[in-house]
Structure formats: C-alpha cells, structure tokens
C-alpha cells in the first residue's frame, strides 16, 4: 500500500445542499490546520506539542516524530505499533485518544487528546506523595484501563507515572504505546496466547519486572508488576526500586529488594507485597487484585469509579 495514503488523515465534512440532499467532502489534514503553541514533552525521537485546531479552536497534543531519525534508528516498527495500538484501543476512558495522523516531508504527526493536568508523576512530585484515598482513586482507574488493554490482546510494557496523563477532570489517560506488544491469538479458540516470551528489552529500569531481566519474558504480569511499583510510588513518593544507576536498580529488582517507609498503610502494604513477587505466575491477575481488601468499597461494575473523589 502507499504509505503516504495510509498516513493521510482525512476530515469528512457533510454539507447540506439547498435541495435537501447532502454531499460529503473529504478534507486532508495537514500541520497548517494547527497552531502550534508550546512543548509538552520530549521523547528520544519525538516531541509532543500543544496545538489548537485553527478551525474549531479545540486543543490537541500533537506528537511530532522525526522521520529521518526513526528510519536511522530503526524505530519504524515501534511507530507503527504505537499507531496500531491506539487505533485498536480506540475511544475509551483511561487511554489517550488518537484522533488522526498525517505526515509531511520530515515528520509524522499523531493528533492526540490534550491531557491538561499533565503527568501523574508531576502530581506525585508536587505533593511529595498521595494519600490513601487519592491513591485508590488513580489505582482503580489504572486497573480498569489495564484490564481493557490486556483484554484487547495488548501489553503496554512501559507503564510508569510519566505515561499516565491526567485530563481536565483528573481522569487518567495512559499514553506512549510505542513499546507495546500484541499477543498472538489461538487460531482454534480465538483467545490471546500469553506465551511470556519476547525478543528485546524495553521499558524503564525502575518499573521493569524481574522476569524480563532474567529470561526476557513478557506477558501481562509485567504490566501488573509496574502497577505494583506505581501504587508504591503514589504512597511513598518514590518508586520501590531506585538506585544511582540502571545497573544497580536492576540488581534491586532481581532480588526484589525494597522497603516500606514507616507509616505506609498496612492494607496497601499487603497489596504491594502480593504484586511485587519474582515469579510472574505468582502475581495476582487483575481479577484477583480487584478482590483485595483495599478495594472492598469499590463497585467495579459501575465503571465510573471516579465520582467519589476529586483531588485538590
Ligand atoms: N505530554 C505528553 N503527551 C501529552 C498529552 N497527550 N497531553 C498533555 N501532555 C502531554
């Protein structure tokens, strides 16, 4: 297929004629449809910019990827995985929405939801740590979103507070699916096979699971491990495994060497202890996590778990 065709974003405009009939005009989106304002974030081969659609005034976060750099660094596969994951996960609470993509001579553009309250990491840093109630508020949303990602046959592989954005209503939007992995489908049952194997290392040292370091194994339990690290971090203000360099951090992860601070609530301590175990098969599944005492007041069927708390 023609790659530029695939990357072209089209805006469908339905126009009413005077005789009552309608016609559809296809308008191709380009970067000149947006007024770029300021930088929101920077990756190794991309920059996220705040931009307004000049026609509607709607704000977007536009991820601009440098084509030459992507090709040179052999990241084409990751860019396609990111686009495909976001297309599969679609418009759903908890996941950043990809509206459209387009390209010009130098760059690829991902037009994403603008999460106006920034990263969960900034919130943790601003307050030093989060209380039990706020931690529960974000953890519930993370669990809901992670279940949806996994049920769609996708593993995120780089969950961390930098990749958890907060929208204007303080709802989470998971972003950065550039290192996601698609699980294979069993041809006879149609179920996703979690074979726990992977070829190359990805992720961030502080949130990487022991099985990934030991056997390069990835499956749903990798994301569950990261969730455990994030829950710990919301309460403690820092991740459980963190040393002066990545090598020393990996040593701590492989030994599952971490310590709870004094005053760490015992109920959350119990949950984190169950999640941060070395054998991925011993880790609780999302279904099991939902049954933990910490969430006993949560009605998981009413997916709008967020009504009962709004952070300051
Ligand atoms: N930083 C990176 N992506 C962002 C987004 N979608 N909204 C706000 N800030 C961001």
PDB file of C-alpha atoms and ligand atoms in Angstrom:
ATOM      1  CA  UNK A   1       0.000   0.000   0.000  1.00  0.00           C
ATOM      2  CA  UNK A   2       1.013   3.579  -0.470  1.00  0.00           C
ATOM      3  CA  UNK A   3       2.458   4.669   2.872  1.00  0.00           C
ATOM      4  CA  UNK A   4       1.540   8.312   2.451  1.00  0.00           C
ATOM      5  CA  UNK A   5      -2.031   7.242   1.737  1.00  0.00           C
ATOM      6  CA  UNK A   6      -2.077   5.193   4.925  1.00  0.00           C
ATOM      7  CA  UNK A   7      -0.786   8.097   6.972  1.00  0.00           C
ATOM      8  CA  UNK A   8      -3.099  10.665   5.484  1.00  0.00           C
ATOM      9  CA  UNK A   9      -5.745  11.898   7.855  1.00  0.00           C
ATOM     10  CA  UNK A  10      -8.980  12.876   6.276  1.00  0.00           C
ATOM     11  CA  UNK A  11     -11.642  15.061   7.676  1.00  0.00           C
ATOM     12  CA  UNK A  12     -15.085  14.143   6.430  1.00  0.00           C
ATOM     13  CA  UNK A  13     -17.342  17.148   6.008  1.00  0.00           C
ATOM     14  CA  UNK A  14     -21.009  16.520   5.273  1.00  0.00           C
ATOM     15  CA  UNK A  15     -22.585  19.501   3.541  1.00  0.00           C
ATOM     16  CA  UNK A  16     -26.307  20.091   3.018  1.00  0.00           C
ATOM     17  CA  UNK A  17     -27.347  21.310  -0.404  1.00  0.00           C
ATOM     18  CA  UNK A  18     -30.241  23.740  -0.896  1.00  0.00           C
ATOM     19  CA  UNK A  19     -32.391  20.921  -2.322  1.00  0.00           C
ATOM     20  CA  UNK A  20     -32.045  18.918   0.918  1.00  0.00           C
ATOM     21  CA  UNK A  21     -29.548  16.367  -0.441  1.00  0.00           C
ATOM     22  CA  UNK A  22     -26.156  16.042   1.193  1.00  0.00           C
ATOM     23  CA  UNK A  23     -22.655  15.619  -0.123  1.00  0.00           C
ATOM     24  CA  UNK A  24     -19.516  14.555   1.626  1.00  0.00           C
ATOM     25  CA  UNK A  25     -16.264  16.388   1.092  1.00  0.00           C
ATOM     26  CA  UNK A  26     -13.005  14.833   2.186  1.00  0.00           C
ATOM     27  CA  UNK A  27     -10.508  17.327   3.526  1.00  0.00           C
ATOM     28  CA  UNK A  28      -6.963  16.207   4.071  1.00  0.00           C
ATOM     29  CA  UNK A  29      -5.428  17.332   7.345  1.00  0.00           C
ATOM     30  CA  UNK A  30      -2.016  18.954   7.410  1.00  0.00           C
ATOM     31  CA  UNK A  31       0.094  20.683  10.034  1.00  0.00           C
ATOM     32  CA  UNK A  32      -1.209  24.028   8.749  1.00  0.00           C
ATOM     33  CA  UNK A  33      -4.596  23.113  10.276  1.00  0.00           C
ATOM     34  CA  UNK A  34      -2.962  23.548  13.682  1.00  0.00           C
ATOM     35  CA  UNK A  35      -1.467  26.450  15.551  1.00  0.00           C
ATOM     36  CA  UNK A  36       1.478  25.020  17.484  1.00  0.00           C
ATOM     37  CA  UNK A  37       1.970  26.673  20.866  1.00  0.00           C
ATOM     38  CA  UNK A  38       4.396  25.066  23.263  1.00  0.00           C
ATOM     39  CA  UNK A  39       6.258  21.882  24.012  1.00  0.00           C
ATOM     40  CA  UNK A  40       4.506  19.460  26.399  1.00  0.00           C
ATOM     41  CA  UNK A  41       7.057  16.703  26.404  1.00  0.00           C
ATOM     42  CA  UNK A  42      10.021  15.244  24.629  1.00  0.00           C
ATOM     43  CA  UNK A  43      10.944  11.678  23.743  1.00  0.00           C
ATOM     44  CA  UNK A  44      14.075  10.240  22.163  1.00  0.00           C
ATOM     45  CA  UNK A  45      12.687  10.659  18.648  1.00  0.00           C
ATOM     46  CA  UNK A  46       9.543  12.707  19.169  1.00  0.00           C
ATOM     47  CA  UNK A  47       8.246  15.942  20.633  1.00  0.00           C
ATOM     48  CA  UNK A  48       4.725  16.456  21.952  1.00  0.00           C
ATOM     49  CA  UNK A  49       3.362  19.938  21.246  1.00  0.00           C
ATOM     50  CA  UNK A  50       0.242  21.692  22.469  1.00  0.00           C
ATOM     51  CA  UNK A  51      -1.617  22.783  19.340  1.00  0.00           C
ATOM     52  CA  UNK A  52      -5.027  24.236  18.570  1.00  0.00           C
ATOM     53  CA  UNK A  53      -7.120  23.221  15.590  1.00  0.00           C
ATOM     54  CA  UNK A  54      -7.442  26.590  13.812  1.00  0.00           C
ATOM     55  CA  UNK A  55     -10.961  25.723  12.587  1.00  0.00           C
ATOM     56  CA  UNK A  56     -12.507  24.555  15.858  1.00  0.00           C
ATOM     57  CA  UNK A  57     -10.128  26.070  18.467  1.00  0.00           C
ATOM     58  CA  UNK A  58     -10.014  22.619  20.101  1.00  0.00           C
ATOM     59  CA  UNK A  59      -6.700  21.929  21.827  1.00  0.00           C
ATOM     60  CA  UNK A  60      -4.727  18.782  20.991  1.00  0.00           C
ATOM     61  CA  UNK A  61      -1.433  17.246  21.982  1.00  0.00           C
ATOM     62  CA  UNK A  62       0.372  16.667  18.686  1.00  0.00           C
ATOM     63  CA  UNK A  63       3.212  14.165  18.776  1.00  0.00           C
ATOM     64  CA  UNK A  64       5.713  15.064  16.085  1.00  0.00           C
ATOM     65  CA  UNK A  65       8.088  12.278  15.057  1.00  0.00           C
ATOM     66  CA  UNK A  66      11.219  12.910  13.028  1.00  0.00           C
ATOM     67  CA  UNK A  67      11.120  10.571  10.006  1.00  0.00           C
ATOM     68  CA  UNK A  68      14.861  10.571   9.295  1.00  0.00           C
ATOM     69  CA  UNK A  69      15.672   9.779  12.917  1.00  0.00           C
ATOM     70  CA  UNK A  70      13.065   6.969  13.045  1.00  0.00           C
ATOM     71  CA  UNK A  71      14.467   5.309   9.947  1.00  0.00           C
ATOM     72  CA  UNK A  72      18.098   5.765  11.013  1.00  0.00           C
ATOM     73  CA  UNK A  73      17.450   4.359  14.499  1.00  0.00           C
ATOM     74  CA  UNK A  74      15.252   1.517  13.116  1.00  0.00           C
ATOM     75  CA  UNK A  75      12.187   2.630  15.083  1.00  0.00           C
ATOM     76  CA  UNK A  76       9.668   2.281  12.231  1.00  0.00           C
ATOM     77  CA  UNK A  77       8.227  -0.861  13.838  1.00  0.00           C
ATOM     78  CA  UNK A  78       7.628   0.941  17.155  1.00  0.00           C
ATOM     79  CA  UNK A  79       5.926   3.890  15.489  1.00  0.00           C
ATOM     80  CA  UNK A  80       3.549   1.531  13.713  1.00  0.00           C
ATOM     81  CA  UNK A  81       2.880  -0.414  16.924  1.00  0.00           C
ATOM     82  CA  UNK A  82       2.021   2.840  18.689  1.00  0.00           C
ATOM     83  CA  UNK A  83      -0.399   3.882  15.974  1.00  0.00           C
ATOM     84  CA  UNK A  84      -1.991   0.453  15.693  1.00  0.00           C
ATOM     85  CA  UNK A  85      -2.416   0.055  19.487  1.00  0.00           C
ATOM     86  CA  UNK A  86      -4.098   3.427  19.793  1.00  0.00           C
ATOM     87  CA  UNK A  87      -6.371   2.598  16.857  1.00  0.00           C
ATOM     88  CA  UNK A  88      -7.353  -0.740  18.421  1.00  0.00           C
ATOM     89  CA  UNK A  89      -7.898   0.706  21.890  1.00  0.00           C
ATOM     90  CA  UNK A  90      -9.951   3.486  20.331  1.00  0.00           C
ATOM     91  CA  UNK A  91     -12.018   5.975  22.208  1.00  0.00           C
ATOM     92  CA  UNK A  92     -12.228   4.650  25.721  1.00  0.00           C
ATOM     93  CA  UNK A  93     -11.833   6.138  29.161  1.00  0.00           C
ATOM     94  CA  UNK A  94      -8.359   5.625  30.506  1.00  0.00           C
ATOM     95  CA  UNK A  95      -6.488   5.623  27.185  1.00  0.00           C
ATOM     96  CA  UNK A  96      -5.272   8.694  25.313  1.00  0.00           C
ATOM     97  CA  UNK A  97      -7.332   9.052  22.140  1.00  0.00           C
ATOM     98  CA  UNK A  98      -5.669   9.234  18.731  1.00  0.00           C
ATOM     99  CA  UNK A  99      -7.829  11.430  16.510  1.00  0.00           C
ATOM    100  CA  UNK A 100      -5.819  11.256  13.305  1.00  0.00           C
ATOM    101  CA  UNK A 101      -2.360  11.014  11.851  1.00  0.00           C
ATOM    102  CA  UNK A 102      -0.729  12.759   8.932  1.00  0.00           C
ATOM    103  CA  UNK A 103       2.739  13.422   7.604  1.00  0.00           C
ATOM    104  CA  UNK A 104       4.846  15.841   5.649  1.00  0.00           C
ATOM    105  CA  UNK A 105       8.307  15.576   4.134  1.00  0.00           C
ATOM    106  CA  UNK A 106      10.111  15.498   7.506  1.00  0.00           C
ATOM    107  CA  UNK A 107       7.672  14.407  10.175  1.00  0.00           C
ATOM    108  CA  UNK A 108       4.885  12.078  11.195  1.00  0.00           C
ATOM    109  CA  UNK A 109       2.112  13.613  13.298  1.00  0.00           C
ATOM    110  CA  UNK A 110      -0.102  11.913  15.905  1.00  0.00           C
ATOM    111  CA  UNK A 111      -3.017  14.134  16.912  1.00  0.00           C
ATOM    112  CA  UNK A 112      -3.869  13.095  20.481  1.00  0.00           C
ATOM    113  CA  UNK A 113      -6.104  14.167  23.353  1.00  0.00           C
ATOM    114  CA  UNK A 114      -4.625  17.067  25.268  1.00  0.00           C
ATOM    115  CA  UNK A 115      -4.459  15.982  28.921  1.00  0.00           C
ATOM    116  CA  UNK A 116      -4.465  19.408  30.559  1.00  0.00           C
ATOM    117  CA  UNK A 117      -3.490  18.268  34.062  1.00  0.00           C
ATOM    118  CA  UNK A 118      -0.213  16.744  32.912  1.00  0.00           C
ATOM    119  CA  UNK A 119       1.551  13.640  34.185  1.00  0.00           C
ATOM    120  CA  UNK A 120       0.729  11.630  37.322  1.00  0.00           C
ATOM    121  CA  UNK A 121       4.459  11.925  38.077  1.00  0.00           C
ATOM    122  CA  UNK A 122       4.183  15.725  38.365  1.00  0.00           C
ATOM    123  CA  UNK A 123       1.242  15.336  40.746  1.00  0.00           C
ATOM    124  CA  UNK A 124       3.215  12.931  42.979  1.00  0.00           C
ATOM    125  CA  UNK A 125       6.198  15.307  42.918  1.00  0.00           C
ATOM    126  CA  UNK A 126       4.061  18.362  43.655  1.00  0.00           C
ATOM    127  CA  UNK A 127       2.550  16.833  46.795  1.00  0.00           C
ATOM    128  CA  UNK A 128       5.517  14.605  47.729  1.00  0.00           C
ATOM    129  CA  UNK A 129       3.149  11.636  47.966  1.00  0.00           C
ATOM    130  CA  UNK A 130      -0.572  10.916  47.663  1.00  0.00           C
ATOM    131  CA  UNK A 131      -2.911   9.859  50.450  1.00  0.00           C
ATOM    132  CA  UNK A 132      -4.755   6.546  50.595  1.00  0.00           C
ATOM    133  CA  UNK A 133      -7.920   7.889  49.064  1.00  0.00           C
ATOM    134  CA  UNK A 134      -6.249   9.596  46.105  1.00  0.00           C
ATOM    135  CA  UNK A 135      -4.065   6.520  45.559  1.00  0.00           C
ATOM    136  CA  UNK A 136      -7.206   4.393  45.428  1.00  0.00           C
ATOM    137  CA  UNK A 137      -8.841   6.839  43.001  1.00  0.00           C
ATOM    138  CA  UNK A 138      -5.971   6.530  40.500  1.00  0.00           C
ATOM    139  CA  UNK A 139      -5.347   2.815  41.121  1.00  0.00           C
ATOM    140  CA  UNK A 140      -8.974   1.947  40.300  1.00  0.00           C
ATOM    141  CA  UNK A 141      -8.729   3.817  37.022  1.00  0.00           C
ATOM    142  CA  UNK A 142      -5.397   2.156  36.236  1.00  0.00           C
ATOM    143  CA  UNK A 143      -6.868  -1.289  36.916  1.00  0.00           C
ATOM    144  CA  UNK A 144      -9.873  -0.577  34.660  1.00  0.00           C
ATOM    145  CA  UNK A 145      -7.664   0.714  31.837  1.00  0.00           C
ATOM    146  CA  UNK A 146      -5.130  -2.090  32.184  1.00  0.00           C
ATOM    147  CA  UNK A 147      -7.872  -4.719  32.067  1.00  0.00           C
ATOM    148  CA  UNK A 148      -9.147  -3.162  28.852  1.00  0.00           C
ATOM    149  CA  UNK A 149      -5.644  -3.065  27.318  1.00  0.00           C
ATOM    150  CA  UNK A 150      -4.971  -6.700  28.241  1.00  0.00           C
ATOM    151  CA  UNK A 151      -8.425  -7.877  27.129  1.00  0.00           C
ATOM    152  CA  UNK A 152      -7.633  -6.267  23.751  1.00  0.00           C
ATOM    153  CA  UNK A 153      -4.557  -8.502  23.470  1.00  0.00           C
ATOM    154  CA  UNK A 154      -2.023  -5.746  24.133  1.00  0.00           C
ATOM    155  CA  UNK A 155       0.712  -5.455  26.777  1.00  0.00           C
ATOM    156  CA  UNK A 156       1.910  -1.882  27.400  1.00  0.00           C
ATOM    157  CA  UNK A 157       5.410  -2.795  28.690  1.00  0.00           C
ATOM    158  CA  UNK A 158       6.346   0.736  29.806  1.00  0.00           C
ATOM    159  CA  UNK A 159       3.748   1.722  32.394  1.00  0.00           C
ATOM    160  CA  UNK A 160       5.062   4.450  34.702  1.00  0.00           C
ATOM    161  CA  UNK A 161       3.783   7.711  36.207  1.00  0.00           C
ATOM    162  CA  UNK A 162       5.252   9.709  33.266  1.00  0.00           C
ATOM    163  CA  UNK A 163       2.995   7.755  30.897  1.00  0.00           C
ATOM    164  CA  UNK A 164      -0.137   8.289  32.949  1.00  0.00           C
ATOM    165  CA  UNK A 165      -1.646  11.630  31.961  1.00  0.00           C
ATOM    166  CA  UNK A 166      -4.480  13.456  33.706  1.00  0.00           C
ATOM    167  CA  UNK A 167      -7.244  15.156  31.763  1.00  0.00           C
ATOM    168  CA  UNK A 168      -9.204  18.229  32.845  1.00  0.00           C
ATOM    169  CA  UNK A 169     -11.475  16.087  35.047  1.00  0.00           C
ATOM    170  CA  UNK A 170      -8.453  14.361  36.687  1.00  0.00           C
ATOM    171  CA  UNK A 171      -9.238  11.122  34.861  1.00  0.00           C
ATOM    172  CA  UNK A 172      -6.236   9.112  33.744  1.00  0.00           C
ATOM    173  CA  UNK A 173      -5.169   8.734  30.117  1.00  0.00           C
ATOM    174  CA  UNK A 174      -2.495   6.110  29.534  1.00  0.00           C
ATOM    175  CA  UNK A 175      -0.128   7.137  26.769  1.00  0.00           C
ATOM    176  CA  UNK A 176       3.041   6.029  24.953  1.00  0.00           C
ATOM    177  CA  UNK A 177       2.236   2.689  23.331  1.00  0.00           C
ATOM    178  CA  UNK A 178       5.500   2.808  21.344  1.00  0.00           C
ATOM    179  CA  UNK A 179       6.826  -0.245  23.175  1.00  0.00           C
ATOM    180  CA  UNK A 180       3.562  -2.193  23.357  1.00  0.00           C
ATOM    181  CA  UNK A 181       3.360  -5.831  22.307  1.00  0.00           C
ATOM    182  CA  UNK A 182       0.487  -7.625  20.605  1.00  0.00           C
ATOM    183  CA  UNK A 183      -0.346 -11.042  21.981  1.00  0.00           C
ATOM    184  CA  UNK A 184      -0.960 -13.794  19.425  1.00  0.00           C
ATOM    185  CA  UNK A 185      -4.397 -15.302  19.029  1.00  0.00           C
ATOM    186  CA  UNK A 186      -5.017 -19.013  19.403  1.00  0.00           C
ATOM    187  CA  UNK A 187      -6.493 -19.965  15.986  1.00  0.00           C
ATOM    188  CA  UNK A 188      -8.889 -22.545  17.466  1.00  0.00           C
ATOM    189  CA  UNK A 189     -10.257 -20.670  20.482  1.00  0.00           C
ATOM    190  CA  UNK A 190      -9.646 -17.072  19.422  1.00  0.00           C
ATOM    191  CA  UNK A 191      -8.175 -16.396  22.875  1.00  0.00           C
ATOM    192  CA  UNK A 192      -4.980 -14.378  23.242  1.00  0.00           C
ATOM    193  CA  UNK A 193      -1.939 -16.504  23.982  1.00  0.00           C
ATOM    194  CA  UNK A 194       0.297 -15.105  26.690  1.00  0.00           C
ATOM    195  CA  UNK A 195       3.443 -17.060  25.847  1.00  0.00           C
ATOM    196  CA  UNK A 196       5.606 -14.915  28.086  1.00  0.00           C
ATOM    197  CA  UNK A 197       8.416 -14.715  25.516  1.00  0.00           C
ATOM    198  CA  UNK A 198       9.921 -11.651  23.934  1.00  0.00           C
ATOM    199  CA  UNK A 199      12.961 -10.771  21.902  1.00  0.00           C
ATOM    200  CA  UNK A 200      14.298  -7.498  23.117  1.00  0.00           C
ATOM    201  CA  UNK A 201      14.457  -5.427  26.256  1.00  0.00           C
ATOM    202  CA  UNK A 202      12.144  -2.487  26.617  1.00  0.00           C
ATOM    203  CA  UNK A 203      10.857  -0.351  29.414  1.00  0.00           C
ATOM    204  CA  UNK A 204      12.270   1.797  32.182  1.00  0.00           C
ATOM    205  CA  UNK A 205      14.679   0.443  34.830  1.00  0.00           C
ATOM    206  CA  UNK A 206      12.577   1.397  37.873  1.00  0.00           C
ATOM    207  CA  UNK A 207       9.440  -0.376  36.603  1.00  0.00           C
ATOM    208  CA  UNK A 208      10.933  -3.376  34.793  1.00  0.00           C
ATOM    209  CA  UNK A 209       9.961  -6.819  36.103  1.00  0.00           C
ATOM    210  CA  UNK A 210      12.489  -9.467  37.263  1.00  0.00           C
ATOM    211  CA  UNK A 211      11.362 -11.989  34.608  1.00  0.00           C
ATOM    212  CA  UNK A 212      12.175  -9.505  31.856  1.00  0.00           C
ATOM    213  CA  UNK A 213      15.697  -9.082  33.237  1.00  0.00           C
ATOM    214  CA  UNK A 214      16.192 -12.805  33.883  1.00  0.00           C
ATOM    215  CA  UNK A 215      14.593 -14.526  30.871  1.00  0.00           C
ATOM    216  CA  UNK A 216      13.407 -11.714  28.600  1.00  0.00           C
ATOM    217  CA  UNK A 217       9.894 -12.937  29.344  1.00  0.00           C
ATOM    218  CA  UNK A 218       6.992 -10.529  28.830  1.00  0.00           C
ATOM    219  CA  UNK A 219       3.358 -11.081  29.450  1.00  0.00           C
ATOM    220  CA  UNK A 220       0.504  -9.455  31.302  1.00  0.00           C
ATOM    221  CA  UNK A 221       2.325  -9.936  34.666  1.00  0.00           C
ATOM    222  CA  UNK A 222       4.958  -7.370  33.527  1.00  0.00           C
ATOM    223  CA  UNK A 223       2.295  -4.647  33.474  1.00  0.00           C
ATOM    224  CA  UNK A 224       0.949  -5.904  36.825  1.00  0.00           C
ATOM    225  CA  UNK A 225       4.473  -5.566  38.292  1.00  0.00           C
ATOM    226  CA  UNK A 226       4.675  -1.973  37.023  1.00  0.00           C
ATOM    227  CA  UNK A 227       1.252  -1.306  38.570  1.00  0.00           C
ATOM    228  CA  UNK A 228       2.620  -2.528  41.922  1.00  0.00           C
ATOM    229  CA  UNK A 229       5.584  -0.145  41.586  1.00  0.00           C
ATOM    230  CA  UNK A 230       3.262   2.762  40.742  1.00  0.00           C
ATOM    231  CA  UNK A 231       0.968   2.064  43.737  1.00  0.00           C
ATOM    232  CA  UNK A 232       4.055   2.008  45.985  1.00  0.00           C
ATOM    233  CA  UNK A 233       5.285   5.279  44.471  1.00  0.00           C
ATOM    234  CA  UNK A 234       1.982   7.124  44.989  1.00  0.00           C
ATOM    235  CA  UNK A 235       2.159   6.358  48.735  1.00  0.00           C
ATOM    236  CA  UNK A 236       5.937   6.552  49.269  1.00  0.00           C
ATOM    237  CA  UNK A 237       6.687   9.383  46.849  1.00  0.00           C
ATOM    238  CA  UNK A 238       9.399   7.328  45.134  1.00  0.00           C
ATOM    239  CA  UNK A 239       9.479   4.021  43.260  1.00  0.00           C
ATOM    240  CA  UNK A 240      10.355   0.865  45.265  1.00  0.00           C
ATOM    241  CA  UNK A 241      13.430   0.100  43.164  1.00  0.00           C
ATOM    242  CA  UNK A 242      15.679   3.057  42.527  1.00  0.00           C
ATOM    243  CA  UNK A 243      19.438   3.274  42.680  1.00  0.00           C
ATOM    244  CA  UNK A 244      22.074   5.695  41.419  1.00  0.00           C
ATOM    245  CA  UNK A 245      22.237   3.939  38.047  1.00  0.00           C
ATOM    246  CA  UNK A 246      20.224   1.449  35.977  1.00  0.00           C
ATOM    247  CA  UNK A 247      22.606  -1.447  36.663  1.00  0.00           C
ATOM    248  CA  UNK A 248      22.179  -1.100  40.435  1.00  0.00           C
ATOM    249  CA  UNK A 249      18.416  -0.653  40.008  1.00  0.00           C
ATOM    250  CA  UNK A 250      18.308  -3.946  38.058  1.00  0.00           C
ATOM    251  CA  UNK A 251      20.157  -5.674  40.936  1.00  0.00           C
ATOM    252  CA  UNK A 252      17.492  -4.485  43.378  1.00  0.00           C
ATOM    253  CA  UNK A 253      14.683  -5.590  41.027  1.00  0.00           C
ATOM    254  CA  UNK A 254      16.141  -9.086  40.564  1.00  0.00           C
ATOM    255  CA  UNK A 255      16.489  -9.523  44.327  1.00  0.00           C
ATOM    256  CA  UNK A 256      13.057  -7.877  44.858  1.00  0.00           C
ATOM    257  CA  UNK A 257      14.875  -5.718  47.390  1.00  0.00           C
ATOM    258  CA  UNK A 258      12.693  -2.842  48.539  1.00  0.00           C
ATOM    259  CA  UNK A 259      11.465  -1.440  51.839  1.00  0.00           C
ATOM    260  CA  UNK A 260       8.256   0.185  53.012  1.00  0.00           C
ATOM    261  CA  UNK A 261       8.569   3.549  54.717  1.00  0.00           C
ATOM    262  CA  UNK A 262       7.223   3.957  58.243  1.00  0.00           C
ATOM    263  CA  UNK A 263       3.548   4.834  58.117  1.00  0.00           C
ATOM    264  CA  UNK A 264       2.941   3.049  54.794  1.00  0.00           C
ATOM    265  CA  UNK A 265      -0.721   1.940  55.213  1.00  0.00           C
ATOM    266  CA  UNK A 266      -0.825  -1.788  56.047  1.00  0.00           C
ATOM    267  CA  UNK A 267      -3.667  -2.595  53.653  1.00  0.00           C
ATOM    268  CA  UNK A 268      -1.757  -1.131  50.679  1.00  0.00           C
ATOM    269  CA  UNK A 269       1.445  -2.711  52.002  1.00  0.00           C
ATOM    270  CA  UNK A 270      -0.297  -6.102  51.746  1.00  0.00           C
ATOM    271  CA  UNK A 271      -1.444  -5.411  48.174  1.00  0.00           C
ATOM    272  CA  UNK A 272       2.031  -4.275  47.031  1.00  0.00           C
ATOM    273  CA  UNK A 273       3.673  -7.301  48.728  1.00  0.00           C
ATOM    274  CA  UNK A 274       1.389  -9.654  46.782  1.00  0.00           C
ATOM    275  CA  UNK A 275       2.136  -7.924  43.464  1.00  0.00           C
ATOM    276  CA  UNK A 276       5.913  -7.496  43.824  1.00  0.00           C
ATOM    277  CA  UNK A 277       6.845 -11.181  43.765  1.00  0.00           C
ATOM    278  CA  UNK A 278       9.587 -12.593  41.489  1.00  0.00           C
ATOM    279  CA  UNK A 279       7.623 -15.394  39.774  1.00  0.00           C
ATOM    280  CA  UNK A 280       5.163 -13.835  37.291  1.00  0.00           C
ATOM    281  CA  UNK A 281       2.740 -16.744  37.769  1.00  0.00           C
ATOM    282  CA  UNK A 282       2.559 -15.992  41.498  1.00  0.00           C
ATOM    283  CA  UNK A 283       1.467 -12.423  40.878  1.00  0.00           C
ATOM    284  CA  UNK A 284      -2.274 -11.712  41.201  1.00  0.00           C
ATOM    285  CA  UNK A 285      -4.257 -11.188  37.996  1.00  0.00           C
ATOM    286  CA  UNK A 286      -6.336  -8.028  37.572  1.00  0.00           C
ATOM    287  CA  UNK A 287      -9.410 -10.036  38.564  1.00  0.00           C
ATOM    288  CA  UNK A 288      -7.703 -11.094  41.803  1.00  0.00           C
ATOM    289  CA  UNK A 289      -6.409  -7.583  42.530  1.00  0.00           C
ATOM    290  CA  UNK A 290      -9.952  -6.219  42.325  1.00  0.00           C
ATOM    291  CA  UNK A 291     -10.946  -8.567  45.148  1.00  0.00           C
ATOM    292  CA  UNK A 292      -8.273  -7.200  47.505  1.00  0.00           C
ATOM    293  CA  UNK A 293      -9.465  -5.638  50.773  1.00  0.00           C
ATOM    294  CA  UNK A 294      -8.143  -2.201  49.649  1.00  0.00           C
ATOM    295  CA  UNK A 295     -10.943  -2.114  47.072  1.00  0.00           C
ATOM    296  CA  UNK A 296     -13.755  -3.544  49.190  1.00  0.00           C
ATOM    297  CA  UNK A 297     -15.789  -0.315  48.878  1.00  0.00           C
ATOM    298  CA  UNK A 298     -15.445  -0.241  45.090  1.00  0.00           C
ATOM    299  CA  UNK A 299     -18.295  -1.245  42.821  1.00  0.00           C
ATOM    300  CA  UNK A 300     -16.285  -2.450  39.819  1.00  0.00           C
ATOM    301  CA  UNK A 301     -19.357  -2.939  37.659  1.00  0.00           C
ATOM    302  CA  UNK A 302     -20.185   0.757  37.796  1.00  0.00           C
ATOM    303  CA  UNK A 303     -17.137   1.670  35.742  1.00  0.00           C
ATOM    304  CA  UNK A 304     -17.450   5.325  36.751  1.00  0.00           C
ATOM    305  CA  UNK A 305     -15.427   4.663  39.890  1.00  0.00           C
ATOM    306  CA  UNK A 306     -14.180   8.212  39.972  1.00  0.00           C
ATOM    307  CA  UNK A 307     -17.210  10.186  41.107  1.00  0.00           C
ATOM    308  CA  UNK A 308     -16.469   9.841  44.794  1.00  0.00           C
ATOM    309  CA  UNK A 309     -13.170  11.632  44.870  1.00  0.00           C
ATOM    310  CA  UNK A 310     -11.740  14.669  43.140  1.00  0.00           C
ATOM    311  CA  UNK A 311      -8.178  15.572  44.011  1.00  0.00           C
ATOM    312  CA  UNK A 312      -7.337  19.147  45.005  1.00  0.00           C
TER     313      UNK A 312
HETATM  314  N1  LIG B   1       2.571  15.169  27.328  1.00  0.00           N
HETATM  315  C1  LIG B   1       2.751  14.127  26.512  1.00  0.00           C
HETATM  316  N2  LIG B   1       1.605  13.799  25.936  1.00  0.00           N
HETATM  317  C2  LIG B   1       0.668  14.657  26.389  1.00  0.00           C
HETATM  318  C3  LIG B   1      -0.730  14.802  26.179  1.00  0.00           C
HETATM  319  N3  LIG B   1      -1.387  13.991  25.357  1.00  0.00           N
HETATM  320  N4  LIG B   1      -1.379  15.779  26.834  1.00  0.00           N
HETATM  321  C4  LIG B   1      -0.699  16.570  27.676  1.00  0.00           C
HETATM  322  N5  LIG B   1       0.602  16.477  27.915  1.00  0.00           N
HETATM  323  C5  LIG B   1       1.279  15.525  27.279  1.00  0.00           C
END
